């Protein structure tokens, strides 16, 4: 039943309740068309300046224009096409958050809070570290992949996986793969997804520890976000229910105080209590991951991620404004020789395929599919919100990646390579580092040879950010912090010194990545319970209200990624250097699994005309990741191939050598042998699992085309009894419906909504 409302229709599912959905009028106003035209023009100018004109001096401002303009056009048109042709959202049907609301894992959550949680959960190390490392190949390849890739691949995956999970009671990606691809492909996907997830969390944790180790300021400030989030959760649920803006203001004020207080702590006698070794931090991180995965989502996870989003988005917006005001000149060429030779000091390998796995997030990330089929579908109020949260959230993360890339390429090339090359080549001292970097034959953006860089300037750069040394500060995070501080310190009305901004950026990066770990642990627990529930006699693990199963699976997940984390922080070759390539390959192979499931569902629904939307990114992702996997397994170059490095380490050990590369003892050489064996074996296993999944997906599609398979396994429709706007700002029609709910004295989307009649778990349509 529908009623007339301003500029649209309001729809009821129960005559005793106000409307629960709206139908907006089609078309676009003249003013909106003019605004979109101006945005498209600015984006086109930005692209021309960075990709065509280029020259000796490229302004960082053009990156902002090209990125933001492209995102707006992509969201306005491409995501709308996907929404209309494939998703076809129906706000009259209840979402899993409403049907299975238990106040813990399933809970209808305000779209603004949920956008913050989703963005915080998906934004890990990838959009920060990957673009910084990929900058060694020049600014242009990374820029194109980040912007074009997110519009046509990454955001598409996130949006469609979220939609699929919404229609299947919030099921995990692995379980959906088993339902849609059959037992063989399904089990391959479930095993691959779960084990890859463990690797991803561990690598993210390694990056966090790299940023927080020996940093009392960062440890204190990040730790304080936990009690602040708990206070916000209690305040919003019991003290002032529904007061999102009020709670946000309190949280932001306390967060800013925690950041400032971190500086006080670092210069006080308390500093020793917050100065932790990497192994100690790993244990505390595992304890936090366990608690965050078992406590009710409203108490810690959602408010902490929402709070972190203010910090994340606020800092990135500040950096974007700083780029617009300071207009830094890009120091890196559009494309460097390392893109073709594959001999870059930050990581080895040519542009194809390694650029596309190094930028593991920001363009396309399989990890996002786990969030989109993990916590987010269990919290979303309405199906129409999936476009904003899924597609829009990924565009936001992509902008983070672009800002990280600009920060990296805006610093002097010599400093960039000095910071990102291992000590084995730089010598670890300004003098030896200067001699090495001057031997690279670096060229300016216009192609002119750069003059020699003196060692005194390397030492001065370290002093400018309050560090003893910046030589061989590998991993990407220190380079990003240096680039951010370099740009922010140029703003006249920001009086803080570059040293302040450097340490602020380090803390920002740690907070950025940590929010992915807590959500990732909870998602991995969901996947493990789904997997165990498929075994005979263990079906109770599928019950989301069985807390014993939840605690047990959380403990198993934390123990698994905690063990890999300890391996990473004690790796003599540097945990991030060895694990990040595996992280990138595993992450993109996971994206292939997600896109294969989406492609299969689209074909099963008979939407052959639109199957190219998930099909094209799937084909590209497979070409990239399988090529990278092949090279990591079979390359004879020890800088690229895991087994080649393993053989070289074994040869050194057999010859009685006391050192090997940066391993300085026989025990450390043994660690190199052990770790490369694990990494090489996992590379083979993951590639084989993905090949099995893709073959199963193609077989399922062939059966669907022949008409010999059933329809997709969606759950039966349950009419909704709540209402929520689709976007951040309610439309005129949505405001009228909200007013009607208010006049009736009802909360349109309460924490404990009116009962809905849900079919049995196995009932589907």
XYZ file of C-alpha atoms in Angstrom:
765
model
C 0.000 0.000 0.000
C 1.316 3.490 -0.838
C 0.304 7.041 -0.002
C 1.190 10.344 -1.612
C 4.073 12.258 -0.050
C 5.958 15.387 -1.168
C 7.688 14.639 -4.490
C 7.302 10.869 -4.124
C 5.378 7.908 -2.722
C 5.478 6.490 0.795
C 4.797 2.761 1.139
C 3.227 0.852 4.049
C 3.449 -2.858 4.891
C 1.181 -2.627 7.951
C -1.939 -0.409 8.085
C -1.365 0.132 11.813
C 2.115 1.597 11.265
C 3.409 4.669 9.393
C 5.136 4.084 6.031
C 8.273 1.933 6.002
C 9.665 2.782 2.539
C 9.594 5.541 -0.056
C 9.698 5.675 -3.824
C 11.522 8.750 -5.057
C 10.506 10.488 -8.298
C 12.775 9.809 -11.310
C 14.896 12.405 -13.045
C 17.517 15.006 -12.142
C 16.939 18.717 -11.575
C 18.554 21.325 -13.822
C 20.667 22.623 -10.941
C 21.992 19.126 -10.241
C 22.850 18.662 -13.908
C 24.820 21.918 -13.943
C 26.716 20.953 -10.779
C 27.543 17.521 -12.210
C 28.743 19.134 -15.437
C 31.103 21.457 -13.530
C 32.444 18.539 -11.481
C 33.059 16.509 -14.637
C 34.920 19.442 -16.200
C 37.186 19.855 -13.150
C 37.892 16.124 -13.119
C 38.779 16.209 -16.825
C 41.161 19.139 -16.269
C 42.810 17.276 -13.407
C 43.341 14.170 -15.534
C 44.758 16.184 -18.442
C 47.256 17.923 -16.169
C 48.584 14.788 -14.460
C 48.375 12.332 -17.361
C 48.828 14.371 -20.557
C 50.486 17.736 -19.891
C 52.721 16.581 -16.996
C 56.036 18.441 -17.503
C 58.698 19.449 -15.006
C 56.273 20.658 -12.324
C 53.019 18.816 -11.596
C 50.799 20.409 -8.965
C 49.342 18.137 -6.277
C 46.063 20.065 -6.582
C 45.245 18.272 -9.845
C 45.163 14.906 -8.053
C 42.388 16.164 -5.773
C 40.359 17.428 -8.744
C 40.803 14.226 -10.755
C 39.992 11.940 -7.837
C 37.033 13.723 -6.239
C 35.436 14.539 -9.585
C 35.786 10.957 -10.818
C 34.333 9.571 -7.572
C 31.279 11.807 -7.727
C 30.594 10.939 -11.369
C 31.107 7.230 -10.666
C 28.782 7.264 -7.656
C 26.127 9.309 -9.432
C 25.994 7.243 -12.625
C 27.792 3.879 -12.431
C 26.635 2.899 -8.952
C 23.114 3.985 -9.900
C 23.266 1.727 -12.963
C 24.291 -1.220 -10.778
C 21.606 -0.353 -8.244
C 18.887 -0.215 -10.878
C 19.899 -3.147 -13.109
C 21.356 -5.706 -10.663
C 20.621 -4.839 -7.032
C 17.016 -3.649 -7.399
C 16.703 -2.795 -3.670
C 13.414 -3.304 -1.855
C 13.001 -1.317 1.348
C 9.740 -3.062 2.166
C 11.608 -6.255 3.085
C 13.295 -6.575 6.450
C 17.069 -6.810 6.634
C 18.933 -9.384 8.779
C 19.525 -6.692 11.415
C 15.771 -6.380 11.918
C 14.853 -10.056 11.577
C 17.579 -11.489 13.815
C 18.087 -8.546 16.186
C 19.794 -9.938 19.306
C 21.418 -6.744 20.544
C 24.911 -8.218 20.019
C 25.832 -9.189 16.454
C 22.538 -8.270 14.744
C 21.279 -4.747 15.441
C 19.640 -2.070 13.228
C 22.229 0.718 13.313
C 21.952 4.340 12.246
C 23.276 4.662 8.694
C 25.724 7.411 9.712
C 27.189 5.308 12.504
C 27.240 2.244 10.232
C 28.992 4.139 7.427
C 31.639 5.074 9.973
C 31.963 1.497 11.175
C 32.108 0.084 7.648
C 34.644 2.631 6.420
C 36.783 2.160 9.526
C 36.607 -1.623 9.170
C 37.622 -1.745 5.500
C 40.325 0.931 5.744
C 43.402 -0.906 6.924
C 47.043 -0.846 5.900
C 46.371 -1.167 2.171
C 45.263 2.397 1.309
C 48.114 3.819 3.401
C 51.085 1.524 2.815
C 50.389 0.131 -0.668
C 50.279 3.446 -2.593
C 53.397 4.668 -0.775
C 55.384 1.593 -1.786
C 53.989 1.652 -5.336
C 55.151 5.271 -5.717
C 58.611 3.931 -6.622
C 57.152 3.197 -10.079
C 56.005 6.790 -10.523
C 52.840 8.647 -9.657
C 50.786 7.920 -12.786
C 50.313 4.100 -12.766
C 49.174 4.101 -9.144
C 46.872 7.079 -9.657
C 45.127 5.481 -12.636
C 44.696 2.133 -10.899
C 43.418 3.636 -7.640
C 40.769 5.873 -9.260
C 39.683 3.786 -12.259
C 40.015 0.530 -10.351
C 37.777 1.593 -7.484
C 34.968 2.831 -9.742
C 34.815 -0.269 -11.931
C 36.118 -2.985 -9.585
C 36.553 -2.332 -5.867
C 33.363 -0.413 -5.158
C 31.404 -2.795 -7.401
C 32.590 -5.789 -5.389
C 31.845 -4.177 -2.016
C 28.372 -3.041 -3.062
C 27.269 -6.311 -4.647
C 28.665 -8.596 -1.925
C 26.861 -6.490 0.685
C 23.632 -6.834 -1.296
C 24.037 -10.610 -1.622
C 24.621 -11.006 2.107
C 21.629 -8.803 2.936
C 19.380 -11.159 0.979
C 20.861 -14.205 2.776
C 20.525 -13.391 6.487
C 23.969 -11.790 6.635
C 25.769 -14.977 5.610
C 29.549 -14.920 5.223
C 31.256 -14.986 1.833
C 32.402 -18.581 2.304
C 28.916 -19.811 3.156
C 27.403 -17.956 0.189
C 30.013 -19.543 -2.066
C 29.024 -22.996 -0.818
C 25.336 -22.231 -1.386
C 25.843 -20.883 -4.919
C 28.797 -22.867 -6.290
C 28.098 -26.314 -4.907
C 30.059 -28.405 -2.398
C 33.463 -28.575 -4.158
C 33.753 -24.911 -5.079
C 32.039 -23.953 -1.845
C 34.443 -25.825 0.402
C 37.434 -24.520 -1.559
C 36.094 -20.994 -1.090
C 35.378 -21.477 2.614
C 38.856 -22.837 3.322
C 40.526 -20.181 1.185
C 38.495 -17.300 2.600
C 39.027 -18.262 6.227
C 42.773 -18.916 5.961
C 43.373 -15.825 3.829
C 41.469 -13.784 6.399
C 43.835 -14.980 9.121
C 46.843 -13.894 7.027
C 45.314 -10.485 6.334
C 44.623 -9.739 9.997
C 48.148 -10.794 10.965
C 49.767 -8.523 8.361
C 47.598 -5.591 9.412
C 48.686 -6.213 12.994
C 52.346 -6.214 11.929
C 51.871 -2.752 10.421
C 50.168 -1.494 13.606
C 53.028 -2.759 15.742
C 55.542 -1.158 13.397
C 53.848 2.200 13.976
C 53.304 1.842 17.751
C 56.412 -0.012 18.944
C 58.537 2.192 21.200
C 55.977 5.015 20.803
C 54.339 5.922 24.135
C 52.400 8.752 22.500
C 50.778 6.443 19.973
C 50.143 3.589 22.427
C 48.458 5.890 24.967
C 46.286 7.737 22.442
C 45.144 4.570 20.669
C 44.483 2.802 23.988
C 42.259 5.654 25.150
C 39.921 5.131 22.203
C 38.700 1.926 23.876
C 37.171 3.481 27.057
C 35.952 6.447 25.001
C 34.121 4.075 22.630
C 32.577 2.128 25.526
C 31.344 5.406 27.026
C 29.827 6.382 23.668
C 28.105 3.001 23.350
C 26.545 3.216 26.818
C 25.600 6.868 26.327
C 23.892 6.234 22.985
C 22.071 3.091 24.077
C 20.963 3.910 27.640
C 21.587 7.532 28.591
C 20.553 9.444 25.444
C 19.200 6.921 22.910
C 19.194 8.162 19.330
C 21.311 11.262 20.023
C 23.951 10.443 17.427
C 25.193 14.006 16.889
C 25.418 14.644 20.625
C 27.322 11.419 21.236
C 29.612 12.168 18.305
C 30.515 15.581 19.699
C 31.424 14.072 23.076
C 33.513 11.358 21.440
C 35.409 13.754 19.160
C 36.264 16.085 22.046
C 37.548 13.167 24.127
C 39.489 11.801 21.134
C 41.236 15.124 20.537
C 42.067 15.294 24.232
C 43.526 11.767 24.064
C 45.728 12.802 21.135
C 47.007 15.874 22.938
C 47.452 13.958 26.203
C 49.526 11.391 24.345
C 52.160 14.055 23.793
C 52.150 14.872 27.500
C 52.514 11.212 28.425
C 55.409 10.749 26.012
C 57.336 13.497 27.833
C 56.477 12.366 31.360
C 57.531 9.625 33.752
C 54.550 7.577 32.516
C 56.251 7.097 29.162
C 57.978 3.894 30.304
C 54.615 2.217 30.993
C 53.469 2.900 27.411
C 56.775 2.091 25.708
C 56.273 -1.498 24.610
C 58.378 -4.015 22.712
C 56.885 -5.504 19.504
C 56.282 -8.923 21.094
C 54.499 -7.353 24.086
C 52.364 -5.228 21.791
C 51.447 -8.371 19.847
C 50.042 -9.989 23.009
C 48.040 -6.893 23.958
C 46.756 -6.632 20.403
C 45.567 -10.253 20.474
C 43.781 -9.643 23.796
C 42.030 -6.591 22.366
C 41.019 -8.482 19.224
C 39.409 -11.196 21.331
C 37.426 -8.782 23.504
C 36.272 -6.696 20.541
C 34.978 -9.810 18.790
C 32.897 -11.157 21.699
C 31.518 -8.019 23.358
C 28.165 -6.699 22.045
C 28.737 -4.744 18.849
C 27.035 -1.624 20.268
C 29.378 -1.525 23.278
C 32.814 -1.356 21.648
C 33.109 -2.255 17.961
C 30.572 0.104 16.318
C 31.228 3.199 18.493
C 35.007 2.761 18.332
C 34.999 2.404 14.557
C 32.601 5.341 14.275
C 34.896 7.390 16.513
C 37.941 6.348 14.502
C 36.208 7.486 11.341
C 36.156 11.056 12.613
C 39.898 10.838 13.076
C 40.435 9.144 9.725
C 38.167 11.278 7.564
C 39.091 14.450 9.434
C 42.813 13.894 8.887
C 42.387 13.010 5.218
C 40.184 16.069 4.626
C 42.784 18.177 6.420
C 45.490 16.732 4.178
C 43.365 17.340 1.063
C 42.785 20.972 2.082
C 46.490 21.334 2.800
C 47.261 20.075 -0.711
C 44.786 22.556 -2.180
C 46.303 25.439 -0.171
C 50.000 24.546 -0.279
C 49.810 23.059 -3.792
C 52.930 20.913 -3.355
C 54.977 20.148 -6.448
C 55.228 16.453 -7.270
C 58.845 15.282 -7.066
C 58.453 11.811 -8.590
C 58.303 11.270 -12.383
C 55.070 10.034 -13.921
C 56.715 6.649 -14.587
C 60.151 5.591 -13.315
C 62.549 3.034 -14.737
C 61.722 0.690 -11.840
C 58.300 0.107 -13.401
C 60.021 -1.734 -16.255
C 63.179 -3.179 -14.688
C 61.465 -4.508 -11.561
C 64.519 -3.623 -9.456
C 62.919 -1.050 -7.165
C 64.337 -0.848 -3.627
C 60.924 -0.714 -1.916
C 59.850 -4.030 -3.474
C 61.011 -6.140 -6.387
C 58.905 -6.831 -9.459
C 57.705 -5.091 -12.619
C 54.640 -2.864 -12.928
C 52.533 -5.777 -14.144
C 51.530 -7.537 -12.008
C 53.114 -6.228 -8.815
C 51.737 -2.680 -8.824
C 48.216 -4.113 -8.701
C 48.879 -6.338 -5.714
C 51.011 -3.792 -3.853
C 48.118 -1.328 -3.915
C 46.086 -3.978 -2.134
C 43.325 -1.602 -1.058
C 42.093 1.671 -2.444
C 41.264 0.115 -5.808
C 40.185 -3.492 -5.168
C 40.391 -5.453 -1.935
C 39.081 -8.911 -1.163
C 39.174 -8.092 2.542
C 36.316 -5.667 1.984
C 34.122 -8.519 0.782
C 34.529 -10.116 4.199
C 33.318 -6.958 5.946
C 30.496 -6.574 3.415
C 29.414 -10.132 4.244
C 30.434 -9.950 7.900
C 29.501 -7.208 10.342
C 27.889 -4.652 7.995
C 24.937 -6.727 6.642
C 24.044 -7.611 10.230
C 23.719 -3.930 11.148
C 22.193 -2.223 8.101
C 18.625 -0.933 8.435
C 17.481 -0.761 4.799
C 18.530 -2.299 1.478
C 18.783 1.092 -0.224
C 21.517 2.078 2.239
C 23.837 -0.534 0.686
C 24.736 1.801 -2.190
C 25.904 4.565 0.142
C 27.695 2.246 2.553
C 29.107 -0.322 0.113
C 29.950 1.731 -2.980
C 30.358 5.078 -1.205
C 32.481 3.640 1.595
C 34.930 2.164 -0.913
C 35.191 5.467 -2.807
C 36.075 7.150 0.472
C 38.840 4.631 1.096
C 40.146 5.177 -2.422
C 40.487 8.883 -1.693
C 42.611 7.951 1.315
C 44.877 5.990 -1.036
C 45.216 8.954 -3.411
C 46.119 11.283 -0.545
C 48.716 8.756 0.654
C 50.198 8.574 -2.847
C 50.396 12.371 -3.152
C 52.065 12.624 0.275
C 54.688 10.102 -0.821
C 55.489 11.616 -4.222
C 55.588 15.188 -2.855
C 58.781 14.576 -0.845
C 62.235 14.597 -2.379
C 62.932 11.436 -4.377
C 66.215 10.874 -2.584
C 64.505 10.879 0.816
C 61.768 8.584 -0.484
C 64.221 5.904 -1.591
C 66.461 6.335 1.453
C 63.461 5.694 3.707
C 62.110 2.712 1.774
C 65.291 0.798 0.930
C 66.524 -1.898 3.355
C 69.573 -1.340 5.519
C 71.460 -3.909 3.495
C 71.769 -1.371 0.653
C 71.654 1.971 2.500
C 74.078 1.019 5.254
C 71.731 2.557 7.815
C 73.708 5.819 8.060
C 73.234 9.169 6.266
C 76.674 8.980 4.637
C 76.314 5.513 3.145
C 72.667 6.163 2.306
C 73.588 9.319 0.368
C 76.262 7.462 -1.592
C 73.808 4.692 -2.471
C 70.859 6.904 -3.466
C 73.079 9.145 -5.602
C 74.139 6.055 -7.552
C 70.569 5.349 -8.692
C 70.640 7.981 -11.426
C 67.284 9.494 -10.447
C 65.496 11.789 -12.886
C 63.213 14.768 -12.295
C 59.561 14.693 -13.487
C 60.779 16.447 -16.642
C 63.435 13.799 -17.291
C 66.490 15.760 -16.148
C 69.178 14.109 -13.937
C 68.902 15.158 -10.305
C 71.949 16.692 -8.573
C 73.697 14.676 -5.826
C 71.939 14.682 -2.460
C 74.219 15.470 0.525
C 74.253 13.338 3.655
C 73.696 16.469 5.747
C 70.233 16.915 4.263
C 69.284 13.343 5.181
C 70.333 14.008 8.773
C 68.488 17.349 8.762
C 65.319 15.680 7.508
C 65.415 13.311 10.476
C 65.903 16.200 12.890
C 62.973 18.091 11.353
C 60.573 15.349 12.451
C 62.198 14.697 15.814
C 63.771 11.371 14.865
C 67.359 10.210 15.260
C 67.307 8.659 11.789
C 64.946 8.178 8.876
C 67.255 5.894 6.922
C 65.628 2.546 6.011
C 62.365 3.269 7.815
C 60.700 0.708 5.577
C 57.093 -0.420 5.445
C 55.534 2.706 3.953
C 54.033 4.125 7.154
C 57.020 6.356 8.104
C 57.224 7.679 4.523
C 53.538 8.578 4.562
C 53.953 10.281 7.946
C 56.937 12.259 6.647
C 55.044 13.291 3.505
C 51.962 14.335 5.483
C 54.057 16.349 7.927
C 55.924 17.964 5.020
C 52.649 19.193 3.483
C 50.793 20.115 6.691
C 53.725 22.107 8.036
C 53.424 24.436 5.008
C 49.962 25.705 6.029
C 50.251 29.184 7.581
C 47.352 28.841 10.054
C 48.583 25.467 11.368
C 51.414 26.578 13.652
C 52.532 23.114 14.763
C 56.044 22.099 13.794
C 56.759 19.317 11.320
C 57.809 17.027 14.187
C 54.325 17.305 15.715
C 52.626 16.448 12.437
C 54.971 13.514 11.864
C 54.114 11.873 15.189
C 50.462 12.800 14.764
C 50.496 10.985 11.409
C 52.163 7.911 12.916
C 49.412 7.724 15.535
C 46.773 8.323 12.860
C 48.076 5.393 10.808
C 48.061 3.052 13.814
C 44.493 4.036 14.700
C 43.492 3.693 11.043
C 44.698 0.117 10.794
C 43.701 -1.070 14.273
C 40.006 -0.594 13.541
C 40.308 -3.145 10.751
C 41.741 -5.752 13.105
C 38.845 -5.727 15.562
C 36.200 -5.955 12.848
C 38.277 -8.534 10.959
C 38.493 -10.779 14.013
C 34.719 -10.700 14.450
C 34.198 -11.442 10.747
C 36.662 -14.347 10.895
C 34.691 -15.695 13.848
C 31.497 -15.503 11.773
C 33.211 -17.430 8.980
C 34.524 -20.088 11.348
C 31.117 -20.644 12.945
C 29.518 -20.866 9.486
C 32.139 -23.417 8.431
C 31.866 -25.563 11.559
C 28.083 -25.459 11.323
C 28.257 -27.425 8.074
C 29.668 -30.512 9.839
C 27.257 -33.166 11.130
C 26.354 -32.661 14.779
C 27.806 -29.124 14.882
C 24.868 -27.175 13.485
C 24.550 -25.187 16.720
C 27.585 -23.139 15.702
C 25.313 -21.424 13.165
C 23.171 -20.059 16.008
C 24.341 -16.425 16.427
C 22.973 -16.333 19.978
C 25.107 -19.264 21.235
C 27.761 -17.364 23.138
C 29.881 -20.408 24.026
C 30.447 -21.099 20.328
C 31.175 -17.428 19.689
C 33.805 -17.259 22.440
C 35.419 -20.545 21.383
C 35.660 -19.545 17.714
C 36.976 -16.100 18.629
C 39.738 -17.712 20.699
C 40.703 -19.993 17.802
C 40.807 -17.105 15.328
C 42.888 -14.887 17.604
C 45.323 -17.719 18.343
C 45.785 -18.326 14.592
C 46.525 -14.747 13.544
C 48.436 -14.112 16.767
C 50.889 -16.911 15.933
C 51.534 -15.476 12.446
C 51.869 -12.022 13.978
C 54.622 -13.216 16.312
C 56.359 -14.801 13.314
C 56.178 -11.457 11.519
C 57.503 -9.256 14.319
C 60.459 -11.612 14.876
C 61.285 -12.160 11.155
C 64.982 -11.265 10.607
C 64.251 -10.015 7.074
C 61.528 -7.704 8.345
C 58.006 -8.970 8.810
C 56.312 -6.379 6.629
C 58.828 -6.807 3.787
C 58.236 -10.557 3.666
C 54.530 -10.683 4.483
C 53.178 -7.716 2.494
C 53.614 -9.367 -0.948
C 51.785 -12.439 0.378
C 49.177 -10.093 1.866
C 48.690 -8.396 -1.509
C 48.364 -11.633 -3.474
C 46.086 -13.263 -0.894
C 43.930 -10.153 -0.711
C 43.417 -9.982 -4.465
C 42.822 -13.735 -4.729
C 40.122 -13.236 -2.125
C 38.621 -10.552 -4.371
C 38.557 -13.120 -7.180
C 36.533 -15.487 -4.975
C 34.090 -12.705 -4.079
C 33.647 -11.558 -7.686
C 33.230 -15.171 -8.833
C 30.337 -15.609 -6.383
C 28.759 -12.311 -7.484
C 29.173 -13.204 -11.166
C 27.521 -16.575 -10.569
C 24.516 -15.039 -8.798
C 24.051 -12.449 -11.553
C 24.048 -15.215 -14.184
C 21.690 -17.399 -12.119
C 19.256 -14.492 -11.950
C 19.251 -14.365 -15.751
C 20.848 -10.913 -15.896
C 23.176 -11.936 -18.730
C 23.180 -8.440 -20.211
C 24.745 -7.069 -17.037
C 27.076 -9.931 -16.135
C 30.004 -7.894 -17.502
C 29.767 -5.576 -14.478
C 31.288 -8.164 -12.109
C 32.801 -10.192 -14.974
C 35.338 -7.631 -16.219
C 36.952 -6.936 -12.816
C 36.971 -10.683 -12.154
C 38.896 -11.391 -15.384
C 41.396 -8.598 -14.702
C 41.915 -9.654 -11.095
C 42.566 -13.257 -12.095
C 45.099 -12.196 -14.720
C 46.971 -10.046 -12.194
C 46.963 -12.324 -9.178
C 47.644 -15.630 -10.901
C 50.566 -14.041 -12.754
C 51.925 -12.669 -9.468
C 51.432 -16.030 -7.767
C 53.303 -17.786 -10.576
C 56.239 -15.393 -10.276
C 56.375 -15.636 -6.465
C 56.480 -19.422 -6.747
C 58.653 -20.032 -9.822
C 60.866 -16.946 -10.201
C 64.590 -17.703 -9.961
C 65.219 -14.204 -8.581
C 65.520 -14.416 -4.759
C 64.133 -10.884 -4.496
C 60.884 -12.090 -6.056
C 60.520 -15.850 -5.669
C 59.887 -17.331 -2.225
C 61.438 -20.678 -3.157
C 64.462 -19.020 -4.766
C 65.080 -17.121 -1.536
C 64.501 -20.308 0.423
C 67.114 -22.128 -1.674
C 69.615 -19.309 -1.262
C 69.139 -19.313 2.514
C 69.522 -23.105 2.641
C 72.713 -22.880 0.609
C 74.097 -20.249 2.984
C 73.183 -22.361 5.994
C 74.774 -25.486 4.479
C 77.996 -23.615 3.746
C 78.298 -22.662 7.415
C 77.679 -18.952 6.822
C 77.002 -16.908 9.954
C 74.870 -14.337 8.157
C 72.541 -14.081 5.164
C 71.285 -10.721 3.881
C 69.962 -9.021 7.060
C 69.912 -12.275 9.064
C 72.976 -12.029 11.311
C 72.945 -15.399 13.114
C 72.433 -19.035 12.108
C 69.170 -19.035 14.069
C 67.917 -16.117 12.028
C 68.900 -17.888 8.801
C 66.807 -20.841 10.001
C 63.931 -18.416 10.548
C 64.279 -17.188 6.952
C 64.133 -20.798 5.696
C 61.083 -21.556 7.832
C 59.197 -18.386 6.936
C 59.818 -18.602 3.186
C 58.677 -22.233 3.251
C 55.402 -21.173 4.849
C 54.954 -18.244 2.476
C 55.778 -20.242 -0.646
C 53.474 -23.086 0.363
C 50.602 -20.721 1.088
C 51.078 -19.005 -2.279
C 50.619 -22.351 -4.051
C 47.634 -23.402 -1.935
C 45.796 -20.097 -2.344
C 46.255 -20.036 -6.118
C 44.953 -23.628 -6.433
C 41.934 -22.905 -4.216
C 40.999 -19.854 -6.290
C 41.335 -21.816 -9.542
C 38.967 -24.457 -8.128
C 36.487 -21.752 -7.088
C 36.536 -20.076 -10.503
C 36.068 -23.393 -12.320
C 33.144 -24.210 -10.011
C 31.665 -20.769 -10.682
C 31.914 -21.199 -14.450
C 30.334 -24.649 -14.172
C 27.470 -23.233 -12.091
C 26.989 -20.466 -14.660
C 26.936 -22.970 -17.526
C 24.277 -25.010 -15.728
C 22.235 -21.862 -15.138
C 22.385 -20.895 -18.812
C 21.274 -24.416 -19.796
C 18.445 -24.186 -17.268
C 19.622 -27.197 -15.267
C 20.265 -25.354 -11.991
C 17.956 -23.695 -9.530
C 17.662 -19.965 -8.777
C 19.995 -18.137 -6.379
C 19.543 -19.100 -2.737
C 17.885 -15.964 -1.369
C 15.938 -16.131 1.878
C 12.193 -15.646 1.930
C 10.859 -12.091 2.098
C 9.922 -10.793 5.536
C 7.962 -7.497 5.554
C 9.748 -4.733 7.412
C 8.272 -2.770 10.299
C 10.881 -0.009 10.560
C 11.913 3.006 8.475
C 15.212 4.784 7.796
C 16.445 7.205 5.097
C 18.687 5.859 2.353
C 21.325 8.605 2.435
C 23.072 10.847 4.915
C 20.539 13.661 4.357
C 16.851 12.651 4.174
C 14.942 13.647 1.039
C 11.710 15.630 1.201
C 9.704 12.404 0.961
C 11.773 10.760 3.708
C 11.395 13.811 5.955
C 7.622 13.633 5.559
C 7.630 9.950 6.559
C 9.879 10.620 9.556
C 7.471 13.345 10.659
C 4.594 10.865 10.416
C 6.450 8.411 12.675
C 7.107 11.228 15.124
C 3.458 12.259 15.132
C 2.500 8.661 15.894
C 4.866 8.692 18.889
C 6.975 5.848 17.449
C 10.688 5.365 16.850
C 11.093 4.484 13.133
C 14.136 2.275 13.757
C 14.378 1.288 17.437
C 17.153 -0.852 18.904
C 14.496 -3.359 19.898
C 11.987 -3.178 17.039
C 8.534 -4.638 16.909
C 8.572 -8.398 16.306
C 8.732 -9.628 12.738
C 7.631 -13.027 11.578
C 10.725 -14.684 10.209
C 10.742 -17.976 8.315
C 12.855 -20.868 9.494
C 16.556 -20.568 8.719
C 16.353 -23.100 5.936
C 13.288 -21.592 4.245
C 14.099 -19.748 1.058
C 12.382 -18.597 -2.059
